[in-house]
Coordinates of C-alpha atoms in Angstrom, one line a residue:
X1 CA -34.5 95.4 181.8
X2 CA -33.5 94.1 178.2
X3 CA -30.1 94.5 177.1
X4 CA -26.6 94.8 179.2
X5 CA -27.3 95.7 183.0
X6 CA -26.4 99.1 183.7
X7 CA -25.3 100.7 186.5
X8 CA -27.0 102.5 188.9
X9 CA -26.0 106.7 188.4
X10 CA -24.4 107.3 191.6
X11 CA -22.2 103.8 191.0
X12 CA -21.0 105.8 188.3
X13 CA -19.6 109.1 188.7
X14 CA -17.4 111.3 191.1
X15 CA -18.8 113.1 194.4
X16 CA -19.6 116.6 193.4
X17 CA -17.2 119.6 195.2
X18 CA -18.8 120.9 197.7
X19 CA -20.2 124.2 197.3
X20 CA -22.4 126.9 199.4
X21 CA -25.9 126.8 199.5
X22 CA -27.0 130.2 197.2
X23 CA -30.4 129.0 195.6
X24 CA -33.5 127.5 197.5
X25 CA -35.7 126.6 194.5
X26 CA -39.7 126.1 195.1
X27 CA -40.3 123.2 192.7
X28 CA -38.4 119.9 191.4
X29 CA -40.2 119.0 188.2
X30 CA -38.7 118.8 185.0
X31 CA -38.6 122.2 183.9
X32 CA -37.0 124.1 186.3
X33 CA -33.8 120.4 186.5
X34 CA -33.6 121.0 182.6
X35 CA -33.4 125.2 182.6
X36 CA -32.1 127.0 185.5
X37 CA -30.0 123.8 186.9
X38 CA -28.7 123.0 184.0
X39 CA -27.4 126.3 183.1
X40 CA -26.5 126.9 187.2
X41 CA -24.3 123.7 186.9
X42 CA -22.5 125.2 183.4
X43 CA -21.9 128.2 185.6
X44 CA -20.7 126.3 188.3
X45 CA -18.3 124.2 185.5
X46 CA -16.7 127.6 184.4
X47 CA -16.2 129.2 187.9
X48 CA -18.6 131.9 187.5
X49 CA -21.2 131.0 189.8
X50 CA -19.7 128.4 192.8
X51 CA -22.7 127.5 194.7
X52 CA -25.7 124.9 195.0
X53 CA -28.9 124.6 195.0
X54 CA -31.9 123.1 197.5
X55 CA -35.0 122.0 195.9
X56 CA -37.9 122.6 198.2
X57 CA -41.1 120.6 197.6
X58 CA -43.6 122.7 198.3
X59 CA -46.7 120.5 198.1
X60 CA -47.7 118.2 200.8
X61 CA -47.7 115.2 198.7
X62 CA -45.4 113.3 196.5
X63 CA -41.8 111.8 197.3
X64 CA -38.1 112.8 196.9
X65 CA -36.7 109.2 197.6
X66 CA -35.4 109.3 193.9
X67 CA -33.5 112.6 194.6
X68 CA -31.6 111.0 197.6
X69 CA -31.7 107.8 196.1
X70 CA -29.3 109.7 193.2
X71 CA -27.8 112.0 195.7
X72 CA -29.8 114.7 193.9
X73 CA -27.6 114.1 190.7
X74 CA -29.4 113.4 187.1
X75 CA -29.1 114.0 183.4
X76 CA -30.1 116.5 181.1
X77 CA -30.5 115.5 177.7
X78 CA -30.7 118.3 174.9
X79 CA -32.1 116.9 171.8
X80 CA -33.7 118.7 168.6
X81 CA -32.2 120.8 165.5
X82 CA -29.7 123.3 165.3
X83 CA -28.2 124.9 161.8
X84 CA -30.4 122.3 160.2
X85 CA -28.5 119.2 162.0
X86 CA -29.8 116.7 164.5
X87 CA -28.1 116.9 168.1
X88 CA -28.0 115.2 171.3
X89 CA -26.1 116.3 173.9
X90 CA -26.3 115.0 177.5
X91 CA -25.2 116.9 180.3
X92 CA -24.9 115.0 184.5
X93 CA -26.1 117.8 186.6
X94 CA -24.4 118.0 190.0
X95 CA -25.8 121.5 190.8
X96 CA -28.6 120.3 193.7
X97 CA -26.9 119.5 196.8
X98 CA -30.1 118.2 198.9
X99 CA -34.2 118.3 198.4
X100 CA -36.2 119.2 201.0
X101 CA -39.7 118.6 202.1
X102 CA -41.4 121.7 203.3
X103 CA -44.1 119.8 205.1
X104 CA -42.7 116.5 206.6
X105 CA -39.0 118.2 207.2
X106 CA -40.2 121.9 208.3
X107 CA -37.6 122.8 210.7
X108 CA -34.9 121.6 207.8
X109 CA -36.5 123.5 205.4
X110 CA -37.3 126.8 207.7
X111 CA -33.5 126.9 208.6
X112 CA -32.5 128.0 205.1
X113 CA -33.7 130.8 205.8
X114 CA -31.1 131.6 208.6
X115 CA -28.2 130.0 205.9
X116 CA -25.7 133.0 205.1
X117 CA -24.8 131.7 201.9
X118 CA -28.7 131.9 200.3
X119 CA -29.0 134.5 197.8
X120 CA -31.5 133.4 195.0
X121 CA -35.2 131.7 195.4
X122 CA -36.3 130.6 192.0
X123 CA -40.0 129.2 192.0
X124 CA -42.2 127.0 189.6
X125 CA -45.2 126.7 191.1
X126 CA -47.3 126.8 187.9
X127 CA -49.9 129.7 187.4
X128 CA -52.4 128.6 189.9
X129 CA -49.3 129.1 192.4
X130 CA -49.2 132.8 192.4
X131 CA -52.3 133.7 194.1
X132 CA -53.3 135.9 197.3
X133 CA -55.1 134.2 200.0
X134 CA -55.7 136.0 203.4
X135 CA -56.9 132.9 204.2
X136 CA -53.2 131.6 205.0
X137 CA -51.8 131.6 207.8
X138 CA -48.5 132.6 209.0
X139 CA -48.8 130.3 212.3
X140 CA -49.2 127.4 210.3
X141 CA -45.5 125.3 209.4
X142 CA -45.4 125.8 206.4
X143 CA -48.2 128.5 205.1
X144 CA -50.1 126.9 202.6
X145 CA -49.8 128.9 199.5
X146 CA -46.5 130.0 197.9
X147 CA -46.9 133.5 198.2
X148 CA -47.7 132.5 201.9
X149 CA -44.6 130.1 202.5
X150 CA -42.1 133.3 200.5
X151 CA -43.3 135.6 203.1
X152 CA -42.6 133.8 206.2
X153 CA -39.3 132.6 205.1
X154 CA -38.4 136.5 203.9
X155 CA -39.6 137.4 207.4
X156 CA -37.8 134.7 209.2
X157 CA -34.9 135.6 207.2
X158 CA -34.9 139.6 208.1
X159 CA -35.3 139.0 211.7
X160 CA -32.2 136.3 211.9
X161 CA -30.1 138.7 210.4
X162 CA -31.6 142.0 212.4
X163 CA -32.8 143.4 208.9
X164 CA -29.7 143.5 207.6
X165 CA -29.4 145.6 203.7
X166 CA -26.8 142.7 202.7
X167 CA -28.8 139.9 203.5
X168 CA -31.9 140.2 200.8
X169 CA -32.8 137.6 198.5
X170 CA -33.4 138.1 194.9
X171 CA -36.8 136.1 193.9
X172 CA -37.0 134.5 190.6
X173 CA -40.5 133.5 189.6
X174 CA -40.9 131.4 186.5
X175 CA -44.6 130.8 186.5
X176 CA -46.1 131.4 183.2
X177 CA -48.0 134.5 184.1
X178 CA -47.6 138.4 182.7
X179 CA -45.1 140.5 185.5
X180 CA -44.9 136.9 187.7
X181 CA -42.4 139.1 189.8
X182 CA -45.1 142.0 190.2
X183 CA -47.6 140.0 190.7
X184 CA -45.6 137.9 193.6
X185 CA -44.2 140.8 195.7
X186 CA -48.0 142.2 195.5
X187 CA -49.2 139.4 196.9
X188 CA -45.9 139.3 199.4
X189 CA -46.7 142.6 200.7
X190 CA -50.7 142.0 200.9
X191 CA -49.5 138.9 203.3
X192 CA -47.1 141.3 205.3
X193 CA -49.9 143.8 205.8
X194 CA -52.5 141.4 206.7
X195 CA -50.1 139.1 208.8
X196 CA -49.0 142.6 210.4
X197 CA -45.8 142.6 210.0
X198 CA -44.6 145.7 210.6
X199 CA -43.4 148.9 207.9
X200 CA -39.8 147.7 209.1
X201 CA -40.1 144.5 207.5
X202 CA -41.6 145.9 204.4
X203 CA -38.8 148.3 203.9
X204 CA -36.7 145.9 204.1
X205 CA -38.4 143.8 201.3
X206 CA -38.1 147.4 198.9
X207 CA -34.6 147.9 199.8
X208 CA -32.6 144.4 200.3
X209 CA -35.0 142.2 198.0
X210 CA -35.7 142.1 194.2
X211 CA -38.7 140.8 192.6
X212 CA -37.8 139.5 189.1
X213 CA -39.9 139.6 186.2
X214 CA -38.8 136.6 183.8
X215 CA -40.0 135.3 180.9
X216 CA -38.8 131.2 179.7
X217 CA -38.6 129.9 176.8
X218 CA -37.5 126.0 176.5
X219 CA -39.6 123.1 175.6
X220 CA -39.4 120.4 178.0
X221 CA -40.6 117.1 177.2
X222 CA -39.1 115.6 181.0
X223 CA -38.9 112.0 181.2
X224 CA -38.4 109.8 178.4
X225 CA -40.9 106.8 179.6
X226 CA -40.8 104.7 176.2
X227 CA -36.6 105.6 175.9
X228 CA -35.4 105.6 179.1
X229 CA -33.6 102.3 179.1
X230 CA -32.6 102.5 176.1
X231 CA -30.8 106.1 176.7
X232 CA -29.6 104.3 180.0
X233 CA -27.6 102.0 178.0
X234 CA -25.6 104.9 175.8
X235 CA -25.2 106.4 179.0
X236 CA -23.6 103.6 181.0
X237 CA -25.5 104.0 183.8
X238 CA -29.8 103.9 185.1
X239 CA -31.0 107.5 185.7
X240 CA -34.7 107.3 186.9
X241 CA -34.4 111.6 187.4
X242 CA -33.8 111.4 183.6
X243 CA -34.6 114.9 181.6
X244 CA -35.1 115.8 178.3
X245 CA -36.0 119.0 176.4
X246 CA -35.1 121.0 173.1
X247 CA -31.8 122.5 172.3
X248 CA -33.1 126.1 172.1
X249 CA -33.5 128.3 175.6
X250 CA -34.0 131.7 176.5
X251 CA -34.5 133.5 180.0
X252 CA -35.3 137.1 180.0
X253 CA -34.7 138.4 183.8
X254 CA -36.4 142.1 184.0
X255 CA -35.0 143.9 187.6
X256 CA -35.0 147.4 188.9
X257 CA -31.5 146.7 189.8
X258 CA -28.8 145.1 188.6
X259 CA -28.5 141.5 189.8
X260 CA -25.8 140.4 186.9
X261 CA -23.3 140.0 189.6
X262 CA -25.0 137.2 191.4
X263 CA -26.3 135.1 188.7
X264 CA -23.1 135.3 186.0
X265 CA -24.8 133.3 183.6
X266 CA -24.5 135.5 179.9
X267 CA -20.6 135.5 180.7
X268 CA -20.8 131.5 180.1
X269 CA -22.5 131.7 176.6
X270 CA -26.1 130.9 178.5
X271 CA -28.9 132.6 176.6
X272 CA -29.9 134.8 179.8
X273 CA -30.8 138.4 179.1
X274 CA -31.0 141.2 182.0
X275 CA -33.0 144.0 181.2
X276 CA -35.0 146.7 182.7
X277 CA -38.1 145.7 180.6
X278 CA -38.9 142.5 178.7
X279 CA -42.1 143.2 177.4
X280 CA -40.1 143.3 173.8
X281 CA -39.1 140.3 174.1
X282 CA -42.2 138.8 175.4
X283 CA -44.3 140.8 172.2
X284 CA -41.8 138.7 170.1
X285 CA -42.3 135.2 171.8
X286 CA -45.9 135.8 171.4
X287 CA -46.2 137.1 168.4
X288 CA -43.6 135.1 166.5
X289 CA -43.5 131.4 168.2
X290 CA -47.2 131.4 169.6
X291 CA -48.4 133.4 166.4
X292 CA -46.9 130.7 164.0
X293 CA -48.4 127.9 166.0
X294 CA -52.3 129.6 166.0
X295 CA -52.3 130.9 162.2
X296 CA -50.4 127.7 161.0
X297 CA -52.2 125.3 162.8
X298 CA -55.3 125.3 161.3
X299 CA -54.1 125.2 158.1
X300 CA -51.9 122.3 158.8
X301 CA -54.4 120.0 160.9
X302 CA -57.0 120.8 157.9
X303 CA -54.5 119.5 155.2
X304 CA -54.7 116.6 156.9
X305 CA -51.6 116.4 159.2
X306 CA -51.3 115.9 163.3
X307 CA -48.1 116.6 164.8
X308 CA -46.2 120.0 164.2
X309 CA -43.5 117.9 162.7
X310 CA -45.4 116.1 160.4
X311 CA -46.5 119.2 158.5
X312 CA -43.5 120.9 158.5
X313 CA -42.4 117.9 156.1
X314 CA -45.2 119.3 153.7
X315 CA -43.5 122.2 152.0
X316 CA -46.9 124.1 151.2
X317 CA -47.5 124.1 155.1
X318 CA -43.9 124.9 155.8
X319 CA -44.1 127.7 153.4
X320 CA -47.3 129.2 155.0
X321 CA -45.9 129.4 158.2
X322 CA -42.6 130.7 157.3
X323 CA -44.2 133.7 155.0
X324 CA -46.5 134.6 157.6
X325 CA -43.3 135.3 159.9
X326 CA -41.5 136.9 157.6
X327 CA -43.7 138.6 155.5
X328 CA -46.5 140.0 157.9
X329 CA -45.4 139.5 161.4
X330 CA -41.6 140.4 161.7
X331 CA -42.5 144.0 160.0
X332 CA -44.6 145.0 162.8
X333 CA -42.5 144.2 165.9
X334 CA -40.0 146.9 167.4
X335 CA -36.6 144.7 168.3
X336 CA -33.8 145.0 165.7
X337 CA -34.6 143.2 162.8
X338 CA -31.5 141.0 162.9
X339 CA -32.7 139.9 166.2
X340 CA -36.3 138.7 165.0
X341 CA -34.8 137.0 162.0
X342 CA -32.8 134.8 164.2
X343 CA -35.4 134.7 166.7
X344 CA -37.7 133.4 163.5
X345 CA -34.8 130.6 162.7
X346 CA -34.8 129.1 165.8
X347 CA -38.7 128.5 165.5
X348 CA -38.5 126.9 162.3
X349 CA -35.8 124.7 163.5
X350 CA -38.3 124.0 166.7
X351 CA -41.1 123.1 165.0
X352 CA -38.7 120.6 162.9
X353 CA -37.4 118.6 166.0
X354 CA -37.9 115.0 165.4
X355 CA -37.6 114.1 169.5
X356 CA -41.3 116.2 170.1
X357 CA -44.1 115.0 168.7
X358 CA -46.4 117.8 169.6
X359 CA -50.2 116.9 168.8
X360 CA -51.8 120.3 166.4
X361 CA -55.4 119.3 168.0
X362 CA -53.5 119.8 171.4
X363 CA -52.1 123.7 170.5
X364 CA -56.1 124.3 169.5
X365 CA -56.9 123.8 172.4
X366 CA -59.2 127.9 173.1
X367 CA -58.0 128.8 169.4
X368 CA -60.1 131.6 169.5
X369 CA -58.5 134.2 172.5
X370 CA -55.0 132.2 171.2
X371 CA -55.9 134.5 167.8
X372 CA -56.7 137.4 169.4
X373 CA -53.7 138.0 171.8
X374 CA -51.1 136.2 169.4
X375 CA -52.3 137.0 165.7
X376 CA -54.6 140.2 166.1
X377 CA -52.2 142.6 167.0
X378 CA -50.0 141.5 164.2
X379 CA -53.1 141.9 161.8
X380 CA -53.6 145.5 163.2
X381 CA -49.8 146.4 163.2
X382 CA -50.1 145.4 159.3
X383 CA -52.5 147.5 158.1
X384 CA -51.7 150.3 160.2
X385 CA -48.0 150.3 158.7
X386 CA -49.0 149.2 154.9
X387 CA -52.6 150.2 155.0
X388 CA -53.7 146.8 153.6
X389 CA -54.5 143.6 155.0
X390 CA -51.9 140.6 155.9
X391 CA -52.9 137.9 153.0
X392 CA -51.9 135.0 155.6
X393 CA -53.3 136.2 159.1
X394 CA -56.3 137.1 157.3
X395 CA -56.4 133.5 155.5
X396 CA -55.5 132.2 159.2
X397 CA -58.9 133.5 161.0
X398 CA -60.9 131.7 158.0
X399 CA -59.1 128.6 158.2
X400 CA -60.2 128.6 162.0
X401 CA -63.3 129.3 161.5
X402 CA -63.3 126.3 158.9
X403 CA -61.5 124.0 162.1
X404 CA -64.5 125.0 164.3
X405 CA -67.9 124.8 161.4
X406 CA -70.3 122.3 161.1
X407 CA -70.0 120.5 164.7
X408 CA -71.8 119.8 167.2
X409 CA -71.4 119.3 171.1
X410 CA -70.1 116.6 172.6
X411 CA -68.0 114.8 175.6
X412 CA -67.5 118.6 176.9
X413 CA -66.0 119.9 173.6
X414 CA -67.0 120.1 169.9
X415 CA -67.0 117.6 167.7
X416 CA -66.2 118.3 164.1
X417 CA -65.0 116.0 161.0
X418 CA -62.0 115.8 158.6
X419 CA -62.4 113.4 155.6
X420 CA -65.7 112.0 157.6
X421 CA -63.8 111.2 160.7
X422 CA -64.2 113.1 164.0
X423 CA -62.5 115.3 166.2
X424 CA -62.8 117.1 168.7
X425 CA -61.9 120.8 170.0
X426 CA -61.9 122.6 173.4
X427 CA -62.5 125.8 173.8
X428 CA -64.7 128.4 176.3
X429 CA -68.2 127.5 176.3
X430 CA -69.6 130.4 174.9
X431 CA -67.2 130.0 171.3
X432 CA -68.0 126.3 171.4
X433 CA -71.7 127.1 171.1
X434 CA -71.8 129.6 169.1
X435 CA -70.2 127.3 166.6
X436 CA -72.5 124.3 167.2
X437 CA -75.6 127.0 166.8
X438 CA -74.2 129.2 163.4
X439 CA -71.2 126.5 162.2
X440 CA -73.4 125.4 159.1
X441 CA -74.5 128.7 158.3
X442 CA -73.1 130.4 154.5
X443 CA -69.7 131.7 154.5
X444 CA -70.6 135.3 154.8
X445 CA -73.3 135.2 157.4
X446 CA -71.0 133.0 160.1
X447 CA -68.0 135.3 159.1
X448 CA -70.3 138.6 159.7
X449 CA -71.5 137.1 162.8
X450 CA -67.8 135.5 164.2
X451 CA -66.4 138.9 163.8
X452 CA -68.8 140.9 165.4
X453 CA -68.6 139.3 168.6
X454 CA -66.6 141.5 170.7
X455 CA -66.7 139.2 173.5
X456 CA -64.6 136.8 171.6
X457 CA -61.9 139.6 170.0
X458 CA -62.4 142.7 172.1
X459 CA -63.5 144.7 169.3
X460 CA -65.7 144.4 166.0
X461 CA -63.7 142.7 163.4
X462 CA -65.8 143.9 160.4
X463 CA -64.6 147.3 161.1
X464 CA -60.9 146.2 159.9
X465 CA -61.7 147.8 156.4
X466 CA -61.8 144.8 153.9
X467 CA -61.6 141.9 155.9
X468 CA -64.6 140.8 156.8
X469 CA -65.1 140.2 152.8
X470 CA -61.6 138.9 152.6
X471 CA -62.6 136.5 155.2
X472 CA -66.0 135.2 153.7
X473 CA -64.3 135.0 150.9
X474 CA -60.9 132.7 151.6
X475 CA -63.8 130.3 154.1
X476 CA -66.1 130.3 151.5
X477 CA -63.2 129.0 148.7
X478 CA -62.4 126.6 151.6
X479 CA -65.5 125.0 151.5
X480 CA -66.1 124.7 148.1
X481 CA -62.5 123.5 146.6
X482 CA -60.5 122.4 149.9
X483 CA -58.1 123.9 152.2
X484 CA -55.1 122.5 150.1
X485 CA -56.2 123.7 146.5
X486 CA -57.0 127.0 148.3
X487 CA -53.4 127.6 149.5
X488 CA -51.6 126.3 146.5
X489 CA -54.0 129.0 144.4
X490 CA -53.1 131.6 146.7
X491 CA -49.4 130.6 148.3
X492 CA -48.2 127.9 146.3
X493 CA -46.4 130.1 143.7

């Protein structure tokens, strides 16, 4: 390594206090260090929370040497825009006490589930994890699935402590699924059922347990590769567990009780919200943060830009994507308006962070159901409340419909040009097709037959009075004067 030799981390800093084992957490990567350890360790830095966590790996393969290597210690390093400045702010972690390997240490890993002290599971097992198979087994050491390996230890855990009201676990899902918490206890108490169980244990699961339903927000970009020694050397020591995300976080927690008590995180200025339903909150993720990046996108990679930041340095692009937030999306939500302005903020100030350099042909990756779930229903709130159609979401579907024209299929995707160079877009099959077989058609006659392909929006489009017309019309401007000269006629003033 260039440069003055560092230290290694744990040459470096104090032994942590020792605390009680209260979170088993399914899952080590980098989201779940830089999110719900980091804020657990703030918590545990204020006195509101006192306890550690054990990281379970709960995949046969893989290795934890760097964990023990670091005594399970790394850094967190918060990096972006906030109130239109540049930050960085690092943050050593001492909330994780041990890692375990579900496989190779079972019996270390099973005992947990006799450990007093436990109270939360918190899982990241991605969105393939959170799936019922009655194939599992609850003889095997461990189960194989998630869902699988949750059950036993729950079951384990009720008959150590002869079923005992006090001695439930609350289960935190993260996995980026709708109701991850429904969806897990579903598939918790199909494994009961089918393992047989008995109605004493699932009793027990309704009346000690609680299933969360959460929804994350934090952009996570995990181990600085290209930086990492570099960073090393402003932080005085080598951290190979090194983390680094954006500034901005949010974790909506919806429960049918009140867990606030065990998990004291808004009382330490941590953006955590309790509530008994988050759907509001996710309607505003989607439609506001997803919603900008699917009608801004195409406009943006069309007027020749990239990376997210890269256009928002182009004030016409900028300018799109924040009237489209404010002008035609914010109106039709139902959370207080002073809550979806700030919400709003935060994105622009996201999309401006000079440490992510987020790829626009990457977000286009399945454009087409990205529209309909994030910008549709913020088309239809529109004309429903002002009886007339969004300029900008309707501009939106014809500048994606210019992204996809006039390709063809290749290398599993569709290849398409900008300026007579090529790129290419993903999607589902049957959208890339279509595109390859009606792309070159006129204006009006691909708009007529995009929009009536229910398959692709869940309803006809052209019966949205005026915008199939309005559609043809902004794709057929497209095409004859550019994207650019388009936008400046119609948004540049």
């Amino acid at each position: 390594m260039g440069g003055v030799t560092v230290e290694k981390l744990t040459a470096k800093v104090q032994d942590a206090p020792m605390r009680p084992v209260k979170v088993l957490q399914f899952g080590e990567g980098n989201f779940l260090r830089a999110f719900v350890d980091y804020m657990l360790d703030i918590a545990n830095e204020q006195g509101w929370f006192n306890g550690s966590i054990v990281l379970v790996k709960p995949i046969p393969f893989g290795s934890l040497d760097v964990f023990h290597e670091q005594d399970c210690r790394y850094t967190v390093l918060l990096r972006g825009m906030e109130n239109g400045q540049r930050v960085e702010k690092s943050r050593l972690v001492t909330s994780v006490s041990d890692a375990v390997d579900a496989y190779a240490e079972y019996e270390k890993y099973a005992a947990f589930a006799k450990l007093d002290t436990l109270r939360l599971i918190v899982s990241n097992t991605t969105e393939a994890g959170i799936v019922l198979d009655t194939a599992d087994q609850l003889e095997l050491t461990p189960p194989n699935t998630y869902p699988g390996k949750l059950t036993k230890l729950l079951y384990e855990r009720a008959l150590a402590f002869d079923y005992a009201p006090d001695k439930g676990i609350i289960i935190l899902p993260v996995e980026l699924i709708d109701d991850n918490g429904i969806q897990l206890e579903r598939c918790v108490k199909a494994l009961s059922r089918h393992w047989k169980l008995g109605e004493r244990f699932e009793r027990w699961l309704d009346d000690a347990c609680v299933f969360t339903s959460t929804l994350v927000d934090r952009i996570v970009t995990g181990y600085p590769r290209d930086e990492a020694e570099a960073i090393w050397q402003k932080l005085g020591y080598e951290d190979r567990l090194l983390d680094t995300a954006e500034p901005f976080g949010l974790w909506v927690i919806e429960s049918r009780k009140d867990i606030s008590a065990d998990l004291p995180l808004p009382q330490c200025g941590l953006p955590v919200l309790f509530t008994d339903n988050q759907k509001p909150y996710k309607q505003r993720k989607v439609r506001i943060l997803n919603g900008a990046h699917t009608s801004f996108v195409p406009v943006a990679f069309l007027c020749g830009h990239d990376i997210v930041l890269e256009a928002m340095h182009d004030p016409l692009v900028k300018r799109f994507m924040q009237d489209t937030l404010y002008d035609e999306v914010i109106p039709t939500l139902t959370l207080p308006k002073e809550d979806l302005l700030q919400f709003a903020q935060a994105v622009t100030s996201r999309f401006e962070n000079p440490f992510i350099k987020h790829a626009l042909l990457s977000i286009c990756l399945n454009s087409v159901s990205k529209w309909r779930a994030r910008c549709l229903p913020s088309v239809l709130g529109f004309v429903e409340m002002k009886g007339e159609l969004p300029p900008r979401l309707t501009f939106s579907l014809a500048a994606l419909m210019a992204l996809y024209q006039g390709g063809e299929l290749k290398e599993g995707g569709l290849e398409c040009r900008r300026e007579g160079k090529p790129y290419l877009l993903h999607d589902d099959e049957a959208v890339l097709t279509f595109f390859a077989e009606n792309g070159s058609l006129p204006a009006a006659a691909l708009t007529k037959a995009f929009m009536t392909r229910t398959d692709f929006f869940g309803q006809d489009l052209t019966e949205i009075p005026g915008l199939q017309t309005a559609v043809s019309d902004a794709l057929e401007a497209i095409r004859q004067k550019g994207i650019r000269a388009v936008m400046e006629e119609r948004f540049g003033g």
